[in-house]
PDB file of C-alpha atoms and ligand atoms in Angstrom:
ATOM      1  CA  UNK A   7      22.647  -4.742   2.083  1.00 79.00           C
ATOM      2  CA  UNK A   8      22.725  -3.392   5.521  1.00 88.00           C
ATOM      3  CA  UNK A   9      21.009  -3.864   8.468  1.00 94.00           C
ATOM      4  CA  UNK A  10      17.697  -1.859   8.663  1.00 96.00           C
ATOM      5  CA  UNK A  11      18.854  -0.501  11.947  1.00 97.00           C
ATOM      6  CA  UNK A  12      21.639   1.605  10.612  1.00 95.00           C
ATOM      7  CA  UNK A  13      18.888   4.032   9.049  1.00 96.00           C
ATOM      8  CA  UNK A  14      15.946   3.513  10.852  1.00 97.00           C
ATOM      9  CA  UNK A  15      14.624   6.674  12.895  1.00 97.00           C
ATOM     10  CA  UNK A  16      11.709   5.455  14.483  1.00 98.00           C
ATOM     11  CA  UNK A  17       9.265   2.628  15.026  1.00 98.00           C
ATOM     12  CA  UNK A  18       6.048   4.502  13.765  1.00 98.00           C
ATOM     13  CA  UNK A  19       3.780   1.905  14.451  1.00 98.00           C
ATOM     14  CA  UNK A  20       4.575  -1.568  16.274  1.00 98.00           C
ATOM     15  CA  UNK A  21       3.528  -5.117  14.875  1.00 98.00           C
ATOM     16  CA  UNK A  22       0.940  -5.617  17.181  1.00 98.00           C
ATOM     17  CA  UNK A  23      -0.609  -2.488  16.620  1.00 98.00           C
ATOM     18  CA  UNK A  24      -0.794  -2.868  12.881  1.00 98.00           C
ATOM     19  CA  UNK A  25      -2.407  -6.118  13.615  1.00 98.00           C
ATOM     20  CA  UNK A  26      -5.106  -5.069  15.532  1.00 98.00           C
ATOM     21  CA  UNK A  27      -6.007  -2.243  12.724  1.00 98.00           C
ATOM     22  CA  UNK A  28      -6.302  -4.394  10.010  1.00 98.00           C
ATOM     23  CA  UNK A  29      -8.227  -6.832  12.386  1.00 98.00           C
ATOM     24  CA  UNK A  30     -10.905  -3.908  12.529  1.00 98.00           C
ATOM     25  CA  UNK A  31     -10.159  -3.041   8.792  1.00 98.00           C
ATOM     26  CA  UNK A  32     -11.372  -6.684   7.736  1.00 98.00           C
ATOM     27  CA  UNK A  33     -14.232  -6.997   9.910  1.00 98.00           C
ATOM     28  CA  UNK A  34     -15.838  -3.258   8.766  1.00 98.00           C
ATOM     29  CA  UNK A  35     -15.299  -4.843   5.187  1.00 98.00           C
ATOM     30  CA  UNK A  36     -16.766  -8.397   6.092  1.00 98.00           C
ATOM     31  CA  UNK A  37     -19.773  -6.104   6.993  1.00 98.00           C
ATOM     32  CA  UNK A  38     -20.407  -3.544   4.864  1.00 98.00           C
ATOM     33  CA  UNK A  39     -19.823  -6.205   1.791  1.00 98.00           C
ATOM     34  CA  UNK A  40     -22.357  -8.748   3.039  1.00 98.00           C
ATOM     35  CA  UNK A  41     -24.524 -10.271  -0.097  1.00 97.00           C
ATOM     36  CA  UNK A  42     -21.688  -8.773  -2.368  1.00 98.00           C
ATOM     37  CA  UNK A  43     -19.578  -9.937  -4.947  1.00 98.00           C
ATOM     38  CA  UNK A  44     -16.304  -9.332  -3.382  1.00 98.00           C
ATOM     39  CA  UNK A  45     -12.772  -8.743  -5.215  1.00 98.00           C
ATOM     40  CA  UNK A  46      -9.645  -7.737  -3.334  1.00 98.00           C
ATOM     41  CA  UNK A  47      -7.269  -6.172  -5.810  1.00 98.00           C
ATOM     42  CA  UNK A  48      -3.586  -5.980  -4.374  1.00 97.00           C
ATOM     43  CA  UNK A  49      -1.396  -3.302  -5.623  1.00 93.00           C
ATOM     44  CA  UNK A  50       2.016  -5.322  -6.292  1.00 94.00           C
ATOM     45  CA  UNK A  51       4.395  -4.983  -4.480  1.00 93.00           C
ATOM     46  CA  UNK A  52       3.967  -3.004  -1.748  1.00 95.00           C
ATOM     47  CA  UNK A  53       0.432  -4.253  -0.898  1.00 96.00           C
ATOM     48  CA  UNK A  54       0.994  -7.667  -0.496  1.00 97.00           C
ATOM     49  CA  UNK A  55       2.021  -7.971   3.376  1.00 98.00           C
ATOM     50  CA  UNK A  56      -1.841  -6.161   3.781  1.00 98.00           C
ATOM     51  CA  UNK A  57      -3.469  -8.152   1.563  1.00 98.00           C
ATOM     52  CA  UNK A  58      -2.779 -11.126   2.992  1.00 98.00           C
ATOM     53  CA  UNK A  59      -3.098 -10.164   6.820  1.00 98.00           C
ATOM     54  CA  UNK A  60      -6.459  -8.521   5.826  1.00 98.00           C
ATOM     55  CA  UNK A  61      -8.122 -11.278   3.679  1.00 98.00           C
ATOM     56  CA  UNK A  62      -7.413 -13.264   7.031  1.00 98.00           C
ATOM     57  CA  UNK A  63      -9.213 -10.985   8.460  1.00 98.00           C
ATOM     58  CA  UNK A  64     -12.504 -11.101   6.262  1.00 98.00           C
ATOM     59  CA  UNK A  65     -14.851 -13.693   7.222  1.00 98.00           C
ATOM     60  CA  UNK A  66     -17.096 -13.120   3.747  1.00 98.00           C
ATOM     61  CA  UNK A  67     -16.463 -15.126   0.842  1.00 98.00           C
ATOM     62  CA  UNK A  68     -14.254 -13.031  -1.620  1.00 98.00           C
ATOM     63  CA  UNK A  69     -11.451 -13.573  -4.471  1.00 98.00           C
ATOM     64  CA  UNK A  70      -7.986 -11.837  -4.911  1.00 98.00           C
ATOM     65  CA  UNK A  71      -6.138 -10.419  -8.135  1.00 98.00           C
ATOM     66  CA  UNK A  72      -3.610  -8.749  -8.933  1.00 97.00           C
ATOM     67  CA  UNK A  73      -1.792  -5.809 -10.437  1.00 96.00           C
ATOM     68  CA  UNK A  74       1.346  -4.129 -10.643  1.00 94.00           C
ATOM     69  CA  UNK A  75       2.044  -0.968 -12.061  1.00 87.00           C
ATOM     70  CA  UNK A  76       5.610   0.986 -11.417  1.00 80.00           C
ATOM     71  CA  UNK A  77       5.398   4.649  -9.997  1.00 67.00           C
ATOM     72  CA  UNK A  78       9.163   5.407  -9.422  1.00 59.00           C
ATOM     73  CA  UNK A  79      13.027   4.051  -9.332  1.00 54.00           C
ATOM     74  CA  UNK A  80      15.714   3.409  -6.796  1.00 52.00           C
ATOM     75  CA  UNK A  81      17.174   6.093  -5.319  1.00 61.00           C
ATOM     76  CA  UNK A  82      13.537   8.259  -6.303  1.00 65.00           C
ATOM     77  CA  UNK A  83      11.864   9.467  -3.081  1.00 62.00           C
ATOM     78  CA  UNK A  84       8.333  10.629  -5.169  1.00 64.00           C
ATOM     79  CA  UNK A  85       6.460   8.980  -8.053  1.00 62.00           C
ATOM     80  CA  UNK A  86       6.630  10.921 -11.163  1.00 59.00           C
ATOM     81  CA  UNK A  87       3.118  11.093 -12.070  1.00 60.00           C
ATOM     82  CA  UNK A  88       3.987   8.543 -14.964  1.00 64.00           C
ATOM     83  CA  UNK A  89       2.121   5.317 -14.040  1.00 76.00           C
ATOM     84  CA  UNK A  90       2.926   2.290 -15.860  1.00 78.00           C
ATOM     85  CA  UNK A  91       0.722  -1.487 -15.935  1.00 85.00           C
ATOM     86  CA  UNK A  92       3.403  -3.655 -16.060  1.00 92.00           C
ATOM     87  CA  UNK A  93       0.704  -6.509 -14.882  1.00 95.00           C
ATOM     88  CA  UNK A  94      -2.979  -6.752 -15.582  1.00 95.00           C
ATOM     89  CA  UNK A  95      -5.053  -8.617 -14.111  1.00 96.00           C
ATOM     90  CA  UNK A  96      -6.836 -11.866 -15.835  1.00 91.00           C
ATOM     91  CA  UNK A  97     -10.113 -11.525 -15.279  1.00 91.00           C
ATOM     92  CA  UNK A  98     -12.898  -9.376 -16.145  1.00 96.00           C
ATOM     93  CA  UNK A  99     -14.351  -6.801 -13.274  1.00 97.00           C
ATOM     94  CA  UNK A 100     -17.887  -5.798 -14.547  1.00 95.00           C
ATOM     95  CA  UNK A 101     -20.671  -7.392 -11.752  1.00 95.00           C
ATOM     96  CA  UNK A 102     -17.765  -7.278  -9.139  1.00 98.00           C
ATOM     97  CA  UNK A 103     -17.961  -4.994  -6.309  1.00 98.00           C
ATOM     98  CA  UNK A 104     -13.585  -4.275  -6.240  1.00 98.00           C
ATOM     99  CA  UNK A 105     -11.959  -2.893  -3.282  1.00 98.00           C
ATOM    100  CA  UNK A 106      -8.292  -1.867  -4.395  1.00 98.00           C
ATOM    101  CA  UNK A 107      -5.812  -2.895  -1.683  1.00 98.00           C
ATOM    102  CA  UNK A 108      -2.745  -0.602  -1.568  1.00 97.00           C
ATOM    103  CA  UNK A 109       0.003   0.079   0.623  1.00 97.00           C
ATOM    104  CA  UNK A 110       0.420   3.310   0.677  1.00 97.00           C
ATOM    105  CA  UNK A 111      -1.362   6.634  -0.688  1.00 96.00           C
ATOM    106  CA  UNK A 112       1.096   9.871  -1.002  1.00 95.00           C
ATOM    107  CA  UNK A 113       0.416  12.339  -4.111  1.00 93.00           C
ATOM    108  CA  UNK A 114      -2.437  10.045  -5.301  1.00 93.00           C
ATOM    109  CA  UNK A 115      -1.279   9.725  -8.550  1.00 90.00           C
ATOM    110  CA  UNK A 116      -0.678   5.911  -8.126  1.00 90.00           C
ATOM    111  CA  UNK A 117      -3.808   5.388  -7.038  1.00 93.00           C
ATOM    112  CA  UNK A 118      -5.913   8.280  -9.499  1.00 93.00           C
ATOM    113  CA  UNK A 119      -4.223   6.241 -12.494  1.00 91.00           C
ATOM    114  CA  UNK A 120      -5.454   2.919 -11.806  1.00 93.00           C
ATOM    115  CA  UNK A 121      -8.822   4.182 -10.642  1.00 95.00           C
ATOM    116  CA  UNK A 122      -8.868   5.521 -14.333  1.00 92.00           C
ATOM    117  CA  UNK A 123      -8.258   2.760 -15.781  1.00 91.00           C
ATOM    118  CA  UNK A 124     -10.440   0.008 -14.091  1.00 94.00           C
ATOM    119  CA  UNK A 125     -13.657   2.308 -13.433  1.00 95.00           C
ATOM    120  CA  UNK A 126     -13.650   2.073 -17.585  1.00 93.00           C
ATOM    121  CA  UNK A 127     -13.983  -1.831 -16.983  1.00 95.00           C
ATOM    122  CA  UNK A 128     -17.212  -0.988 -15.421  1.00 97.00           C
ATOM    123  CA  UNK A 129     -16.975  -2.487 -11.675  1.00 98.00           C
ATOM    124  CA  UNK A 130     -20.167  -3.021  -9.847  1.00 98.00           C
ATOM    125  CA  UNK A 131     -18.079  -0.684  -7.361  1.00 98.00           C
ATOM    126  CA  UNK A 132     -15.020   0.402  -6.560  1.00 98.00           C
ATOM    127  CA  UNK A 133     -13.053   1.899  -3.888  1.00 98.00           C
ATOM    128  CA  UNK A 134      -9.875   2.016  -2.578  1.00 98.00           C
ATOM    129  CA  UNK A 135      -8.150   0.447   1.467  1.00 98.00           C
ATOM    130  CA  UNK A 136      -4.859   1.729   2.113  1.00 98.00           C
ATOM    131  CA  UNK A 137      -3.254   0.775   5.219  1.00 98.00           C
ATOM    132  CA  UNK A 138      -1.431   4.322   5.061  1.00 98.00           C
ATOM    133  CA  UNK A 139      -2.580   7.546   4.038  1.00 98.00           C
ATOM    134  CA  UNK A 140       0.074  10.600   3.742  1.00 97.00           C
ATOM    135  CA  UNK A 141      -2.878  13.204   3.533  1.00 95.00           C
ATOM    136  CA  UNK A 142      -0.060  16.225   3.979  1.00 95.00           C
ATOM    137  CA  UNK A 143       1.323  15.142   0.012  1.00 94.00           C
ATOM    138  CA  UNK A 144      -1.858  14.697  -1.687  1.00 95.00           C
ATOM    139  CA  UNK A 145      -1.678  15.667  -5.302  1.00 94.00           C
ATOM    140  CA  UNK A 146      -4.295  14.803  -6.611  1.00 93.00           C
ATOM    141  CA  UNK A 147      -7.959  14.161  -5.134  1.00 93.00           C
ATOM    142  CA  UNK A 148      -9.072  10.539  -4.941  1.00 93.00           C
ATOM    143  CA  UNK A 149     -11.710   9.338  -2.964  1.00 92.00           C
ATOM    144  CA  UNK A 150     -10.184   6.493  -0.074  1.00 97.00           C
ATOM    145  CA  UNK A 151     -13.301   4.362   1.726  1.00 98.00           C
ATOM    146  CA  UNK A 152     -10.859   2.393   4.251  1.00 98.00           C
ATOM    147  CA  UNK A 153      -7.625   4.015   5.749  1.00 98.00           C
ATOM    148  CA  UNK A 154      -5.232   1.848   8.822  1.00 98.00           C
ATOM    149  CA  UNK A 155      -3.471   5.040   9.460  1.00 98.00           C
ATOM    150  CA  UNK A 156      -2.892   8.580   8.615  1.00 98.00           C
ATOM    151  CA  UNK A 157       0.976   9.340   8.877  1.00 98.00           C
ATOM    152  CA  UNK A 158       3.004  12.362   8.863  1.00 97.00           C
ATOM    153  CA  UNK A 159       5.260  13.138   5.757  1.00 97.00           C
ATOM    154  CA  UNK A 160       8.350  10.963   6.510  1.00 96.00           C
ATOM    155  CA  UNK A 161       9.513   8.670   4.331  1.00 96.00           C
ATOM    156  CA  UNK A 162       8.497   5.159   5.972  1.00 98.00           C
ATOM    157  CA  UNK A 163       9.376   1.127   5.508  1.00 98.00           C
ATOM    158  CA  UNK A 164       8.494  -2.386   6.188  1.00 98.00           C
ATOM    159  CA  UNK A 165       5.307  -4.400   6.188  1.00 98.00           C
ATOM    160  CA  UNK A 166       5.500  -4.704   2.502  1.00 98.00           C
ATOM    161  CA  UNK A 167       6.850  -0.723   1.806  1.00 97.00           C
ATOM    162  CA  UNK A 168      10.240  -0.658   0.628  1.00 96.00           C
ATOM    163  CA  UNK A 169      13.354   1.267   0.301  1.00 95.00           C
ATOM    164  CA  UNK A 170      15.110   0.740  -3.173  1.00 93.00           C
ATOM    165  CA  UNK A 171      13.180  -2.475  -3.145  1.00 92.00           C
ATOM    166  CA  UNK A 172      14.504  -3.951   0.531  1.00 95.00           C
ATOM    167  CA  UNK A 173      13.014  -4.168   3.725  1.00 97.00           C
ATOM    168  CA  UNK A 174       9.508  -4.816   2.904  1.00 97.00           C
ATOM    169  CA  UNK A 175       9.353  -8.281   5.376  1.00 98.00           C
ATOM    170  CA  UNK A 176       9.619  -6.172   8.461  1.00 98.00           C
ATOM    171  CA  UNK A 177       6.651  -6.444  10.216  1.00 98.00           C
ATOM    172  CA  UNK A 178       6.630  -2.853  11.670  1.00 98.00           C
ATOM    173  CA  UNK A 179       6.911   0.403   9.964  1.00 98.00           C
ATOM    174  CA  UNK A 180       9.693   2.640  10.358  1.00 98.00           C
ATOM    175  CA  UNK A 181      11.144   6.430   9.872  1.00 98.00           C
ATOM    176  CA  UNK A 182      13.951   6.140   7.182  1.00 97.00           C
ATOM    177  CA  UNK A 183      16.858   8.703   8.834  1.00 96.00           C
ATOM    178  CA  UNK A 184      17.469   9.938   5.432  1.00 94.00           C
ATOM    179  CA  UNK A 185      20.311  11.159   6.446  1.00 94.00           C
ATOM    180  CA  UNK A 186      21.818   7.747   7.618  1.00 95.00           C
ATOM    181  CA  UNK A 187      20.364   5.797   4.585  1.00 95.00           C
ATOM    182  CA  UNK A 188      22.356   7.651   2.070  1.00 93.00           C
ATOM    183  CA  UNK A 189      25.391   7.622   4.200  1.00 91.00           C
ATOM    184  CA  UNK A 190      25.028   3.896   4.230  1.00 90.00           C
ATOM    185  CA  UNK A 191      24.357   3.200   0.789  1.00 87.00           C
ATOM    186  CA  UNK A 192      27.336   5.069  -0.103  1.00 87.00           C
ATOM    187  CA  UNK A 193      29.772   3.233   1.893  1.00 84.00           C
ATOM    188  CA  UNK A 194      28.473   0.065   0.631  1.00 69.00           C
TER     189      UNK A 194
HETATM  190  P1  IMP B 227       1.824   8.197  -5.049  1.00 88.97           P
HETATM  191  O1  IMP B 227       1.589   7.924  -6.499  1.00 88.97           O
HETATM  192  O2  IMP B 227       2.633   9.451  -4.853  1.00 88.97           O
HETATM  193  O3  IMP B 227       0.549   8.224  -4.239  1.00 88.97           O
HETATM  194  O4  IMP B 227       2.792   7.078  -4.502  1.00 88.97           O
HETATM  195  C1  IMP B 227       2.315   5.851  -4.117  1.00 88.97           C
HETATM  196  C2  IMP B 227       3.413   4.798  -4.145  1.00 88.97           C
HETATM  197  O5  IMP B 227       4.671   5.350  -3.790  1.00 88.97           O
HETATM  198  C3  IMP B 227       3.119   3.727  -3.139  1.00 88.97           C
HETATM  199  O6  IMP B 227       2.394   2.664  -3.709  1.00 88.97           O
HETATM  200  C4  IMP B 227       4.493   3.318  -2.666  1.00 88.97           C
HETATM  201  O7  IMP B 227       4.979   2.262  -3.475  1.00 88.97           O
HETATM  202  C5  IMP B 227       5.356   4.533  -2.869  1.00 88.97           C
HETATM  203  N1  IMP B 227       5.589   5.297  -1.629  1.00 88.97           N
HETATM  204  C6  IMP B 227       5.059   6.484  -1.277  1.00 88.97           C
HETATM  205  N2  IMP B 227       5.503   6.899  -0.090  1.00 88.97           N
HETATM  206  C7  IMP B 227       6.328   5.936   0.354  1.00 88.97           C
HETATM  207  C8  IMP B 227       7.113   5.760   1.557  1.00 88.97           C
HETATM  208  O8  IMP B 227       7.112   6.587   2.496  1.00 88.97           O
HETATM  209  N3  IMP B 227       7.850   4.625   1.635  1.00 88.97           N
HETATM  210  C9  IMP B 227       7.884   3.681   0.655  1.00 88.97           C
HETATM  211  N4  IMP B 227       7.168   3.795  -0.470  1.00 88.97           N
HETATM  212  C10 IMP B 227       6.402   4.913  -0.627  1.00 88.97           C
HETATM  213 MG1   MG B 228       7.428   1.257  -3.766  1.00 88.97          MG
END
């Protein structure tokens, strides 16, 4: 695979400053959770660099799970509105108060599917933390409690969002060059 740099348009947002959001993401939750029943509910894959730097970053007692579900395939720039569980979690959610960690949210329809599906399991509450929001591409209407950043419509990677399943250990995000990427992946 090549080296991120041969496609990568811009640093959108730096390490450090991604840091120092979720810091402020995890102590709003630490707060407005106190006395609860916390569960953290990581969206595999690409929520997994956030879910860990933010349960660091809560100082109340909570438990993680997890889920995966697949929206799209390489070379696919958009999910197809077909949502797939292809891992449920073990554990029962009714008396829990869930906050659904996700990388992410772009048409919504990721996010609108799973809602779906777990407010039937009958969560004390639920709501949804995305480090990213691409408001611009909504689809569908979902309600988001906790965003890290709103982000123009650009096609981004790193800190756990991928392109054709690389690059998700970088710990900034970047601009694909769309342009660039394909060039690259053609020539090997
Ligand atoms: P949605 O269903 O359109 O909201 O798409 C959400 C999912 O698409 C996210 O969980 C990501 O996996 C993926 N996704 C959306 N936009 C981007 C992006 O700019 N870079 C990488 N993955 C993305
Ligand atoms: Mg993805």
């Amino acid at each position: 695979m090549r080296d991120y740099r041969d496609f990568l348009g811009e640093v959108l947002i730096e390490k450090d400053q991604l840091q120092e959001r979720i810091a402020e993401l995890g102590a709003q939750i630490s707060r407005d959770y106190q006395g609860k029943n916390l569960l953290l509910i990581c969206i595999l894959r690409g929520g997994v660099m956030f879910l860990t730097d933010l349960m660091r970053n809560i100082s109340i007692p909570h438990m993680i799970e997890f889920m995966a579900v697949s929206s799209y395939g390489v070379g696919e720039r958009q999910s197809t509105g077909q949502v797939r569980i292809t891992l449920d979690l073990n554990t029962p959610i009714h008396d829990l108060d869930v906050i659904l960690v996700e990388d992410i949210v772009d048409s919504g329809r990721t996010i609108s599917s799973v809602l779906d599906l777990l407010s039937a399991r009958r969560p004390r509450s639920l709501c949804v933390c995305t480090l990213l929001d691409k408001v611009e591409r909504r689809e569908v209407q979902i309600p988001v409690k906790y965003v890290g950043y709103t982000i123009p419509n650009k096609f981004v990677f790193g800190y756990g969002l991928d392109i054709d399943d690389y690059y998700r250990n970088l710990p900034f995000i970047g601009v694909v060059d769309l342009e660039k990427y394909e060039m690259v992946r053609k020539t090997g």
